[in-house]
Amino acid sequence: AGVIRIMVLFIMLLGTWFVMQTYFDHRWKVMTLRSWLGEVTAGVRMGQQPPRHKCGNQKSCPPNYFAFKIISGAANVVGPSICFENRILMSSMKNNIGRGLNIALVNGESGGTNPPSPHAQDINKLDAFLQEIKAGTIVLTASYDDPATKMNDKVRAHFVGLGSNHVKKLGFRDNWVFLGAKGLQNKSPFEEYIKNDRKTNKYDGWPEMLEMEGCAPKKMH
């Protein structure tokens, strides 16, 4: 009988130890997880989350530079958008885009904006619009659907003068995004072009959309 009581007592002590060990081990894990989450939450509250740059760009721009992002249209369904210094200048939501070329003008010194071009489909009005651009003006351009069918040599020459390297070969339903400036001495580094090619097109009859972001230098005296 004494041996049985000792065995029962030993089993009870062993069971108690196992329960307590499991409970405290679980409690320690829970408390550790809560503490870790608390530290992460506190870090977010203290502003340690990744910063959001202007126009949603991946990097911020240094002083004396403007942040921009230009997105071309996707086929003839999704319209283009132009962002400059965290301001949406043109987009479907603003209802100020059209098929062809979408052009926004910005003062190269102050960053102030002019009304976007309403002449994307009228080649003669577009010619006059481009001809009247003042020196030092930044020109942001995004294509939508078909930017080139109505484009003539005079209009192409205007964009060459703004720093474009690809406008001369822009063809039917090609996609094009471009940032240049009136009075630019060299070719602009801010230009992307993709040809309409049924072998490589992402959409049926159109290439994939283009997205370009960067930092454009201010015009300095």
Tab-separated table of C-alpha atoms in Angstrom:
chain	number	residue	atom	x	y	z
A	1	ALA	CA	0.000	0.000	0.000
A	2	GLY	CA	2.837	2.386	0.861
A	3	VAL	CA	4.515	1.752	-2.465
A	4	ILE	CA	1.264	2.429	-4.328
A	5	ARG	CA	0.762	5.727	-2.463
A	6	ILE	CA	4.298	6.781	-3.360
A	7	MET	CA	3.721	5.866	-7.003
A	8	VAL	CA	0.430	7.814	-7.122
A	9	LEU	CA	2.077	10.835	-5.459
A	10	PHE	CA	4.963	10.682	-7.940
A	11	ILE	CA	2.580	10.530	-10.899
A	12	MET	CA	0.600	13.491	-9.525
A	13	LEU	CA	3.759	15.555	-9.043
A	14	LEU	CA	4.943	14.649	-12.541
A	15	GLY	CA	1.573	15.614	-14.036
A	16	THR	CA	1.545	18.910	-12.123
A	17	TRP	CA	5.058	19.722	-13.293
A	18	PHE	CA	4.106	18.949	-16.911
A	19	VAL	CA	0.994	21.167	-16.771
A	20	MET	CA	2.879	24.062	-15.174
A	21	GLN	CA	5.758	23.756	-17.627
A	22	THR	CA	3.407	23.747	-20.594
A	23	TYR	CA	1.370	26.694	-19.239
A	24	PHE	CA	4.331	28.919	-18.473
A	25	ASP	CA	6.089	28.032	-21.705
A	26	HIS	CA	2.946	28.959	-23.661
A	27	ARG	CA	2.462	32.095	-21.583
A	28	TRP	CA	6.066	33.130	-22.211
A	29	LYS	CA	5.620	32.675	-25.951
A	30	VAL	CA	2.389	34.700	-25.941
A	31	MET	CA	3.905	37.493	-23.892
A	32	THR	CA	6.972	37.561	-26.120
A	33	LEU	CA	4.798	37.817	-29.236
A	34	ARG	CA	2.706	40.580	-27.690
A	35	SER	CA	5.814	42.465	-26.634
A	36	TRP	CA	7.250	42.192	-30.129
A	37	LEU	CA	4.022	43.385	-31.710
A	38	GLY	CA	3.906	46.227	-29.239
A	39	GLU	CA	7.385	47.317	-30.235
A	40	VAL	CA	6.473	47.202	-33.930
A	41	THR	CA	3.264	49.165	-33.341
A	42	ALA	CA	5.132	51.716	-31.269
A	43	GLY	CA	7.685	52.064	-34.047
A	44	VAL	CA	4.919	52.757	-36.597
A	45	ARG	CA	3.345	55.315	-34.252
A	46	MET	CA	6.704	57.043	-33.867
A	47	GLY	CA	6.945	57.517	-37.645
A	48	GLN	CA	9.415	54.751	-38.407
A	49	GLN	CA	7.347	53.361	-41.303
A	50	PRO	CA	8.845	53.739	-44.781
A	51	PRO	CA	8.339	57.322	-46.004
A	52	ARG	CA	5.988	58.033	-48.899
A	53	HIS	CA	7.725	60.062	-51.560
A	54	LYS	CA	6.093	62.600	-53.855
A	55	CYS	CA	3.954	61.087	-56.637
A	56	GLY	CA	4.454	57.702	-54.923
A	57	ASN	CA	7.956	57.464	-56.374
A	58	GLN	CA	10.520	55.018	-55.049
A	59	LYS	CA	12.963	57.764	-54.073
A	60	SER	CA	12.787	61.362	-52.944
A	61	CYS	CA	14.305	64.137	-55.006
A	62	PRO	CA	17.169	66.370	-53.841
A	63	PRO	CA	16.765	70.139	-53.419
A	64	ASN	CA	16.280	72.098	-56.645
A	65	TYR	CA	14.667	69.107	-58.351
A	66	PHE	CA	11.012	68.366	-59.141
A	67	ALA	CA	9.485	64.909	-58.606
A	68	PHE	CA	7.365	63.547	-61.437
A	69	LYS	CA	5.665	60.389	-62.657
A	70	ILE	CA	4.196	59.825	-66.113
A	71	ILE	CA	2.090	56.768	-66.970
A	72	SER	CA	0.893	56.104	-70.497
A	73	GLY	CA	-2.495	54.699	-71.353
A	74	ALA	CA	-3.165	50.975	-71.427
A	75	ALA	CA	-4.626	50.053	-74.838
A	76	ASN	CA	-7.737	52.206	-75.376
A	77	VAL	CA	-9.234	51.309	-72.002
A	78	VAL	CA	-7.182	52.804	-69.155
A	79	GLY	CA	-6.207	56.429	-69.546
A	80	PRO	CA	-2.795	57.952	-68.794
A	81	SER	CA	-1.810	60.043	-65.787
A	82	ILE	CA	0.729	62.767	-65.120
A	83	CYS	CA	1.909	63.673	-61.608
A	84	PHE	CA	4.229	66.569	-60.804
A	85	GLU	CA	5.432	67.478	-57.296
A	86	ASN	CA	2.687	65.322	-55.784
A	87	ARG	CA	-0.032	67.021	-57.835
A	88	ILE	CA	-2.040	64.998	-60.343
A	89	LEU	CA	-2.115	67.198	-63.433
A	90	MET	CA	-3.892	64.821	-65.796
A	91	SER	CA	-5.842	61.606	-65.202
A	92	SER	CA	-9.112	59.840	-65.905
A	93	MET	CA	-10.375	60.918	-62.482
A	94	LYS	CA	-9.794	64.571	-63.399
A	95	ASN	CA	-11.568	63.983	-66.706
A	96	ASN	CA	-8.963	65.968	-68.644
A	97	ILE	CA	-7.341	63.322	-70.845
A	98	GLY	CA	-7.989	62.245	-74.404
A	99	ARG	CA	-6.813	59.780	-76.997
A	100	GLY	CA	-3.595	60.758	-78.717
A	101	LEU	CA	-1.122	62.960	-76.851
A	102	ASN	CA	-1.746	64.301	-73.352
A	103	ILE	CA	0.515	67.245	-72.553
A	104	ALA	CA	1.035	69.203	-69.332
A	105	LEU	CA	3.149	72.356	-69.062
A	106	VAL	CA	5.033	73.394	-65.918
A	107	ASN	CA	7.051	76.490	-65.095
A	108	GLY	CA	10.661	75.295	-64.902
A	109	GLU	CA	11.533	77.699	-62.082
A	110	SER	CA	8.512	77.784	-59.788
A	111	GLY	CA	6.836	74.477	-60.626
A	112	GLY	CA	3.573	76.275	-61.331
A	113	THR	CA	1.317	74.616	-63.883
A	114	ASN	CA	-0.587	75.801	-66.924
A	115	PRO	CA	-3.838	74.241	-68.156
A	116	PRO	CA	-3.166	70.920	-69.936
A	117	SER	CA	-3.313	70.773	-73.718
A	118	PRO	CA	-6.841	70.251	-75.096
A	119	HIS	CA	-5.507	69.789	-78.634
A	120	ALA	CA	-4.437	66.142	-78.641
A	121	GLN	CA	-6.683	65.273	-81.606
A	122	ASP	CA	-6.453	68.483	-83.667
A	123	ILE	CA	-3.001	68.514	-85.254
A	124	ASN	CA	-3.135	72.190	-86.300
A	125	LYS	CA	-4.112	73.370	-82.825
A	126	LEU	CA	-1.460	71.096	-81.342
A	127	ASP	CA	1.127	72.632	-83.660
A	128	ALA	CA	0.157	76.129	-82.516
A	129	PHE	CA	0.095	75.044	-78.871
A	130	LEU	CA	3.629	73.627	-79.034
A	131	GLN	CA	4.934	76.615	-80.946
A	132	GLU	CA	3.742	79.030	-78.232
A	133	ILE	CA	5.513	77.242	-75.360
A	134	LYS	CA	7.836	79.669	-73.584
A	135	ALA	CA	11.509	79.026	-72.920
A	136	GLY	CA	12.165	77.297	-69.604
A	137	THR	CA	8.840	75.447	-69.613
A	138	ILE	CA	8.850	71.762	-68.659
A	139	VAL	CA	6.715	69.630	-70.981
A	140	LEU	CA	5.291	66.306	-69.760
A	141	THR	CA	3.675	64.016	-72.337
A	142	ALA	CA	1.819	60.702	-72.158
A	143	SER	CA	0.338	58.727	-75.049
A	144	TYR	CA	-3.077	57.081	-75.073
A	145	ASP	CA	-4.413	54.637	-77.664
A	146	ASP	CA	-2.750	56.060	-80.813
A	147	PRO	CA	-0.451	59.088	-80.526
A	148	ALA	CA	1.103	59.130	-83.989
A	149	THR	CA	-1.396	58.656	-86.837
A	150	LYS	CA	-2.242	62.371	-87.070
A	151	MET	CA	1.236	63.586	-86.155
A	152	ASN	CA	3.044	65.476	-88.907
A	153	ASP	CA	6.652	66.535	-89.390
A	154	LYS	CA	6.070	69.983	-87.869
A	155	VAL	CA	4.749	68.537	-84.625
A	156	ARG	CA	7.534	65.984	-84.473
A	157	ALA	CA	10.065	68.776	-84.957
A	158	HIS	CA	8.599	70.627	-81.957
A	159	PHE	CA	9.199	67.588	-79.743
A	160	VAL	CA	12.714	67.164	-81.121
A	161	GLY	CA	13.338	70.758	-80.041
A	162	LEU	CA	12.073	69.843	-76.571
A	163	GLY	CA	14.681	67.069	-76.334
A	164	SER	CA	12.916	63.990	-77.700
A	165	ASN	CA	15.006	61.236	-79.245
A	166	HIS	CA	12.171	58.871	-80.195
A	167	VAL	CA	9.356	61.055	-81.554
A	168	LYS	CA	10.589	60.730	-85.164
A	169	LYS	CA	9.943	56.977	-85.132
A	170	LEU	CA	6.694	57.088	-83.157
A	171	GLY	CA	4.138	55.016	-85.084
A	172	PHE	CA	0.586	53.675	-84.991
A	173	ARG	CA	-0.435	52.676	-81.444
A	174	ASP	CA	3.086	52.916	-80.070
A	175	ASN	CA	3.350	53.897	-76.397
A	176	TRP	CA	5.389	56.930	-75.400
A	177	VAL	CA	6.107	58.945	-72.252
A	178	PHE	CA	8.345	61.980	-72.329
A	179	LEU	CA	9.569	64.896	-70.225
A	180	GLY	CA	11.440	67.671	-71.995
A	181	ALA	CA	11.837	71.428	-71.809
A	182	LYS	CA	11.763	74.409	-74.142
A	183	GLY	CA	15.326	75.586	-74.647
A	184	LEU	CA	16.923	72.259	-73.662
A	185	GLN	CA	20.398	72.099	-75.188
A	186	ASN	CA	20.746	68.297	-75.194
A	187	LYS	CA	18.479	65.283	-75.534
A	188	SER	CA	16.237	64.650	-72.561
A	189	PRO	CA	17.142	61.668	-70.345
A	190	PHE	CA	13.451	61.277	-69.483
A	191	GLU	CA	11.840	59.358	-72.321
A	192	GLU	CA	10.523	55.833	-72.831
A	193	TYR	CA	9.114	54.302	-75.979
A	194	ILE	CA	7.681	50.908	-76.874
A	195	LYS	CA	6.672	49.829	-80.356
A	196	ASN	CA	3.339	48.322	-81.308
A	197	ASP	CA	4.256	44.778	-82.328
A	198	ARG	CA	1.674	42.007	-82.356
A	199	LYS	CA	4.391	39.466	-81.512
A	200	THR	CA	5.259	41.196	-78.252
A	201	ASN	CA	2.158	43.260	-77.411
A	202	LYS	CA	0.753	42.750	-73.945
A	203	TYR	CA	-2.741	43.688	-75.052
A	204	ASP	CA	-4.561	42.737	-78.245
A	205	GLY	CA	-3.329	45.375	-80.681
A	206	TRP	CA	-1.444	47.521	-78.146
A	207	PRO	CA	1.875	47.268	-76.291
A	208	GLU	CA	2.040	47.381	-72.509
A	209	MET	CA	1.724	50.705	-70.734
A	210	LEU	CA	4.819	52.670	-69.756
A	211	GLU	CA	5.577	54.168	-66.350
A	212	MET	CA	8.413	56.641	-65.839
A	213	GLU	CA	9.369	58.487	-62.663
A	214	GLY	CA	12.275	60.667	-61.737
A	215	CYS	CA	13.630	64.040	-60.641
A	216	ALA	CA	13.719	66.913	-63.125
A	217	PRO	CA	16.136	69.763	-62.353
A	218	LYS	CA	14.708	73.218	-61.784
A	219	LYS	CA	15.623	75.958	-64.213
A	220	MET	CA	18.203	78.098	-62.420
A	221	HIS	CA	19.214	81.674	-63.255
